[in-house]
Structures are given as structure tokens and as C-alpha cells.
PDB file of C-alpha atoms in Angstrom:
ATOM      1  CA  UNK A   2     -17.528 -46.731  35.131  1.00 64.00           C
ATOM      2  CA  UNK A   3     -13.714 -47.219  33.740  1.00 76.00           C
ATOM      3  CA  UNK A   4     -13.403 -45.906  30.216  1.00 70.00           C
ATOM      4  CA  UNK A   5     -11.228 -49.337  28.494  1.00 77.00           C
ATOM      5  CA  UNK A   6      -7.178 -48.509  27.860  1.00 75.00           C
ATOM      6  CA  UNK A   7      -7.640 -48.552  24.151  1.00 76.00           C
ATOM      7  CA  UNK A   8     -10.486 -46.161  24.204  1.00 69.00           C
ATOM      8  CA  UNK A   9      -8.297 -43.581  26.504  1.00 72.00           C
ATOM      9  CA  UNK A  10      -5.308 -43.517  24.166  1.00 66.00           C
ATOM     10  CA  UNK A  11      -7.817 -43.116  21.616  1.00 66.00           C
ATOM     11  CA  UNK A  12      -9.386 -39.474  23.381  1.00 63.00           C
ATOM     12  CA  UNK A  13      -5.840 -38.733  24.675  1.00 65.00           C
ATOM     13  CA  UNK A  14      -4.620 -38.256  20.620  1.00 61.00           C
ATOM     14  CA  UNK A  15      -8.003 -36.786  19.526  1.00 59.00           C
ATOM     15  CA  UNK A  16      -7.732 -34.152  22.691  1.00 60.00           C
ATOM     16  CA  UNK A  17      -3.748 -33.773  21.758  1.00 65.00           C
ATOM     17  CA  UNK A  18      -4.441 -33.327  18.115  1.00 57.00           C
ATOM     18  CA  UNK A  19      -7.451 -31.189  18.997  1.00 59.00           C
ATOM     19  CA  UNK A  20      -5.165 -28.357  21.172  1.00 59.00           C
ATOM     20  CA  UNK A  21      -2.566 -28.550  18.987  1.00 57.00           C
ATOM     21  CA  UNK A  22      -4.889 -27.308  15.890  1.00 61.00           C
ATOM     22  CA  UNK A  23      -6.352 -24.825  18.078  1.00 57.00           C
ATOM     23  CA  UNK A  24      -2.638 -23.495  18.761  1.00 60.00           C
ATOM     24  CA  UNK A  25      -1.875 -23.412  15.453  1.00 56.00           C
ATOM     25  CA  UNK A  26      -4.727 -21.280  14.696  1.00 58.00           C
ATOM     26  CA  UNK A  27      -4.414 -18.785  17.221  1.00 57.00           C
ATOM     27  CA  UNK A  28      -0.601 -18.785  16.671  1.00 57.00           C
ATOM     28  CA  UNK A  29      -0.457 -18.617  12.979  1.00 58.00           C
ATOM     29  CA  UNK A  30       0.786 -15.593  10.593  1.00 53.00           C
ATOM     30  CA  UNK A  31      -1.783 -12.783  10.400  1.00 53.00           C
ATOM     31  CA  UNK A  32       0.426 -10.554   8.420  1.00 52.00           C
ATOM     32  CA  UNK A  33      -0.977 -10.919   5.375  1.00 50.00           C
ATOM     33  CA  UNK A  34      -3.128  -8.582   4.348  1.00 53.00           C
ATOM     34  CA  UNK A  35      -7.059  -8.626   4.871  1.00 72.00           C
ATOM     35  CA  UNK A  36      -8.005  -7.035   1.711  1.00 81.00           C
ATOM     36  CA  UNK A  37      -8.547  -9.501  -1.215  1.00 86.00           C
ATOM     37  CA  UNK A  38      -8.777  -7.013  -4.466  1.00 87.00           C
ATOM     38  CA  UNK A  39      -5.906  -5.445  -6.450  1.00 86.00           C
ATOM     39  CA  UNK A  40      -4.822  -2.022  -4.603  1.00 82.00           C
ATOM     40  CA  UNK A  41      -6.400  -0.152  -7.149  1.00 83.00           C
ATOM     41  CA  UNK A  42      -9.720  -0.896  -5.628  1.00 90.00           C
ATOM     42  CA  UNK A  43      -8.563  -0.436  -2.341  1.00 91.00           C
ATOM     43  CA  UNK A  44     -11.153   2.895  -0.825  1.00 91.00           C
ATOM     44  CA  UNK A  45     -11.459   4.163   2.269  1.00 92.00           C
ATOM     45  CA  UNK A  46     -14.825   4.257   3.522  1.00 91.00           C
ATOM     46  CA  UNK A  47     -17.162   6.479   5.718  1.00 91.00           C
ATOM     47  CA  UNK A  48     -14.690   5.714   8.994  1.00 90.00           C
ATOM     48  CA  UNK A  49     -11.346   6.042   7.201  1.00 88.00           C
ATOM     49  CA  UNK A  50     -11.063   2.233   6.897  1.00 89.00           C
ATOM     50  CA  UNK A  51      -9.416   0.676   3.701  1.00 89.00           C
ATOM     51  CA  UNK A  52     -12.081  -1.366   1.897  1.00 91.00           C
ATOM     52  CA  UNK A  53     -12.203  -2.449  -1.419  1.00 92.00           C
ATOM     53  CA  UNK A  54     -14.708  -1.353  -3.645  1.00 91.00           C
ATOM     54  CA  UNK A  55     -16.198   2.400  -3.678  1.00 93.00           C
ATOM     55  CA  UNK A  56     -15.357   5.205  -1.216  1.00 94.00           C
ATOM     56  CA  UNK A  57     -12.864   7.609  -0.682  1.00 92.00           C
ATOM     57  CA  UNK A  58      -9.696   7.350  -3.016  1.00 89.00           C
ATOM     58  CA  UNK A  59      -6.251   6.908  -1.070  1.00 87.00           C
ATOM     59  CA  UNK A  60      -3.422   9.846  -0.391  1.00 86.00           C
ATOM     60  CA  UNK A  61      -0.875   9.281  -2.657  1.00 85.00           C
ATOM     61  CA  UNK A  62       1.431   7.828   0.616  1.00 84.00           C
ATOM     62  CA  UNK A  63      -1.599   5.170   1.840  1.00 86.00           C
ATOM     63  CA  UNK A  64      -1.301   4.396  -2.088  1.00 86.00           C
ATOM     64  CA  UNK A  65       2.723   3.964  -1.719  1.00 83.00           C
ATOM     65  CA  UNK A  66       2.424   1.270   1.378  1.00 82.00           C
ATOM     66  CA  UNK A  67      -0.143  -0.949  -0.733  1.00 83.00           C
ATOM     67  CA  UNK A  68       2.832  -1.201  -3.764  1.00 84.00           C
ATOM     68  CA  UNK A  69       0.678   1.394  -5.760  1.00 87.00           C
ATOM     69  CA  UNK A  70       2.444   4.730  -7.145  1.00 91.00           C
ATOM     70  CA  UNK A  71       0.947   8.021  -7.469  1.00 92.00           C
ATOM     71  CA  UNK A  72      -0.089   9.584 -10.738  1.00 94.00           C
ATOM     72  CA  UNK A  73       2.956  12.526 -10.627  1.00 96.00           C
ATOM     73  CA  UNK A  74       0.610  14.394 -12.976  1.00 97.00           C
ATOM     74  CA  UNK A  75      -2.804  13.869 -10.698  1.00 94.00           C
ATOM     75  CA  UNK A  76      -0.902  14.440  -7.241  1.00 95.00           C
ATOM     76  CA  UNK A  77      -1.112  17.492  -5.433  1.00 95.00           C
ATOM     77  CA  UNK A  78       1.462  19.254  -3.649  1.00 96.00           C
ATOM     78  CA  UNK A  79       0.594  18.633  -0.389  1.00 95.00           C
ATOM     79  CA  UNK A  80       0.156  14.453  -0.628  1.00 94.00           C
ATOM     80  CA  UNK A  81       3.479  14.427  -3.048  1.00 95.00           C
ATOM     81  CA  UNK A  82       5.088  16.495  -0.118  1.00 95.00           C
ATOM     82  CA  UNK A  83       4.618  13.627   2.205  1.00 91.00           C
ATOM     83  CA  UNK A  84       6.263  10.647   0.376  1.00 92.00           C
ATOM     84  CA  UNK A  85       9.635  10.072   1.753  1.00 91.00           C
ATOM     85  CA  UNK A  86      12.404  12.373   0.933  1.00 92.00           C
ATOM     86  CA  UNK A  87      10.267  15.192  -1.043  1.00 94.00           C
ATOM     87  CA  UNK A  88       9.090  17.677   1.011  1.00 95.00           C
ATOM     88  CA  UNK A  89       7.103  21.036   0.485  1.00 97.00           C
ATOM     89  CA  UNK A  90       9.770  22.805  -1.380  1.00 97.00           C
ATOM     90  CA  UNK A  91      10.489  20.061  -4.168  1.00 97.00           C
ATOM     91  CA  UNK A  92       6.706  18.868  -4.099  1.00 97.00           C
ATOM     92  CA  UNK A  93       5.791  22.835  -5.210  1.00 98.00           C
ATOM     93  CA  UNK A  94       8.339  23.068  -7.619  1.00 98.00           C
ATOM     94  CA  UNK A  95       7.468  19.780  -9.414  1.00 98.00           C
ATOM     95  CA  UNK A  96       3.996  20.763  -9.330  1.00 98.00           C
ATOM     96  CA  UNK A  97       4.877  24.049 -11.023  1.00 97.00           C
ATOM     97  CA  UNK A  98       7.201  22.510 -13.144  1.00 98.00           C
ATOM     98  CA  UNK A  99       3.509  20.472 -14.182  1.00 98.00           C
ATOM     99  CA  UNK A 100       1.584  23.131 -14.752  1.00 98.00           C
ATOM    100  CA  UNK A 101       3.905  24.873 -16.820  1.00 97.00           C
ATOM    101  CA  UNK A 102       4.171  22.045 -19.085  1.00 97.00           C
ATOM    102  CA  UNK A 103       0.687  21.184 -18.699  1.00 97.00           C
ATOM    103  CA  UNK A 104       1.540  17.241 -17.717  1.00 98.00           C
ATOM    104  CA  UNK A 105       4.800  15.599 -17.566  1.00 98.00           C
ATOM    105  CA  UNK A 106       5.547  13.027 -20.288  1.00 98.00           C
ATOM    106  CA  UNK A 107       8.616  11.883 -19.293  1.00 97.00           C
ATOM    107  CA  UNK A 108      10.756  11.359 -16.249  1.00 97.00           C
ATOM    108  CA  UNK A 109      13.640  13.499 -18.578  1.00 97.00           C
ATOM    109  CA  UNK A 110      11.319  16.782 -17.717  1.00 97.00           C
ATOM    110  CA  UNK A 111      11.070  15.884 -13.829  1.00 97.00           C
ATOM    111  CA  UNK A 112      14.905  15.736 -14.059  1.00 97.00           C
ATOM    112  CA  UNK A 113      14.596  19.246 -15.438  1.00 96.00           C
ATOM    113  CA  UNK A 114      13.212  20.400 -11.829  1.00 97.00           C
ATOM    114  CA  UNK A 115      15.435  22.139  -9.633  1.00 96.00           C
ATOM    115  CA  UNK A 116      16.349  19.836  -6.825  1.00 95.00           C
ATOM    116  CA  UNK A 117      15.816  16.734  -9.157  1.00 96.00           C
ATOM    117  CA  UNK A 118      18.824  15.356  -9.476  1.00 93.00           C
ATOM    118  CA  UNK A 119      19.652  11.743 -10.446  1.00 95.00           C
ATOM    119  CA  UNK A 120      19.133  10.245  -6.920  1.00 95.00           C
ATOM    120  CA  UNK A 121      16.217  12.129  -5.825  1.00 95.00           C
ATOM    121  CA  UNK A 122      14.776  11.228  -9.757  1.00 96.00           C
ATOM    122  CA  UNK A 123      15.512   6.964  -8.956  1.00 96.00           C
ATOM    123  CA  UNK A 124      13.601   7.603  -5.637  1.00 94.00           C
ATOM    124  CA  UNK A 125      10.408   9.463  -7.437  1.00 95.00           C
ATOM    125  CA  UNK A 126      10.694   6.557 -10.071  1.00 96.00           C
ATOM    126  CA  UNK A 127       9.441   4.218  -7.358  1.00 94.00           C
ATOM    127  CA  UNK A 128       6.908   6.086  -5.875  1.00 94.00           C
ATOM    128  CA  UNK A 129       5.146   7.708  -8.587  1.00 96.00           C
ATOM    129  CA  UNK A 130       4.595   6.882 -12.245  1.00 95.00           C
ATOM    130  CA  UNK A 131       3.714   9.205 -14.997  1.00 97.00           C
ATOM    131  CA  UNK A 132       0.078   8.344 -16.589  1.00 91.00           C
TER     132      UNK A 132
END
């Protein structure tokens, strides 16, 4: 049996369009990110994955690569230690510096840290926030 000329152009463009669609899905961006809530509500569960809704709360540096800053006056010395540029020496004196004052209240009194100075305070400005 011959399939008619206008009915084999017709399954050549369905079968064109068809593979190109499939292409397009298997090709397209899958950067963006597969968690749909506001990183706030971003957990980790029981297997260390990133979920949204209840489990375990973030380090403050898995906070700092969803846009979210830590709490200067929540973080510990060890997690602020680990954002870029801190390290264990600054983290412990700003967390001294903390409990001294009780809580920060102002970015003015993190300046007032040894090894704060105004470069190192513009980098903390945009990974922590003071709550």
C-alpha cells in the first residue's frame, strides 16, 4: 500500500516538529533552581538534601549561595568562619566582640572589631545582616 504525497508531507512535518520539541526539551536550561519557596524555607532534610518546608536549618554559607544572609548575632564561630574572607581568627573575635555587647545593633560596633576595617565591614554587609 503507497501512503498518497499529501499525506507523507503531512507525517514528514508532524515527525519534524515532533523531534524538534523533543530536542528542545532535553536541550533546554536546567539552571534554574528546583526549589519553588522563598530561601527562608529552604531545610535540609534527613539525607542532607535542600527541601523546602521543615528539617534541618542551613549553615550560614548554604544560606549565602541561596541570596540569604546570616543572622551576625545567631551565627556561630565556626559557620561565620567559613564565609569567604573571614576566617577563624576574625569569626572568634566578632563573636566575642557579641557576647560582650550582648548582640550587635549596628554595623558601627562590628567596625569596632579588630580586623574590621572598612573593606572587610562592605564584605560582612553582604553576607550577614544584623536581626
Amino acid at each position: 500500500m503507497s501512503v498518497p504525497p499529501r499525506l507523507r508531507g503531512l507525517l514528514l512535518v508532524c515527525g519534524t516538529a515532533l523531534a524538534l520539541g523533543l530536542g528542545w526539551l532535553a536541550l533546554r536550561d536546567r539552571s534554574a533552581p528546583g526549589l519553588d519557596c522563598p530561601p527562608e524555607q529552604v531545610h535540609l532534610d534527613e539525607n542532607g538534601v535542600a527541601r523546602c518546608g521543615p528539617g534541618r536549618p542551613l549553615t550560614a554559607a548554604q544560606g549565602l549561595t541561596l541570596g540569604r544572609k546570616a543572622d551576625l548575632n545567631q551565627v556561630s564561630a565556626e559557620e561565620l568562619a567559613r564565609l569567604p574572607g573571614i576566617g577563624d581568627t576574625l569569626a572568634e573575635a566578632i563573636v566575642k566582640r557579641r557576647t560582650e555587647l550582648g548582640k550587635f545593633h549596628s554595623f558601627e560596633q562590628v567596625d569596632e572589631v579588630p580586623g574590621v576595617g572598612p573593606a572587610k565591614l562592605d564584605a560582612l554587609k553582604q553576607m550577614v545582616e544584623i536581626r
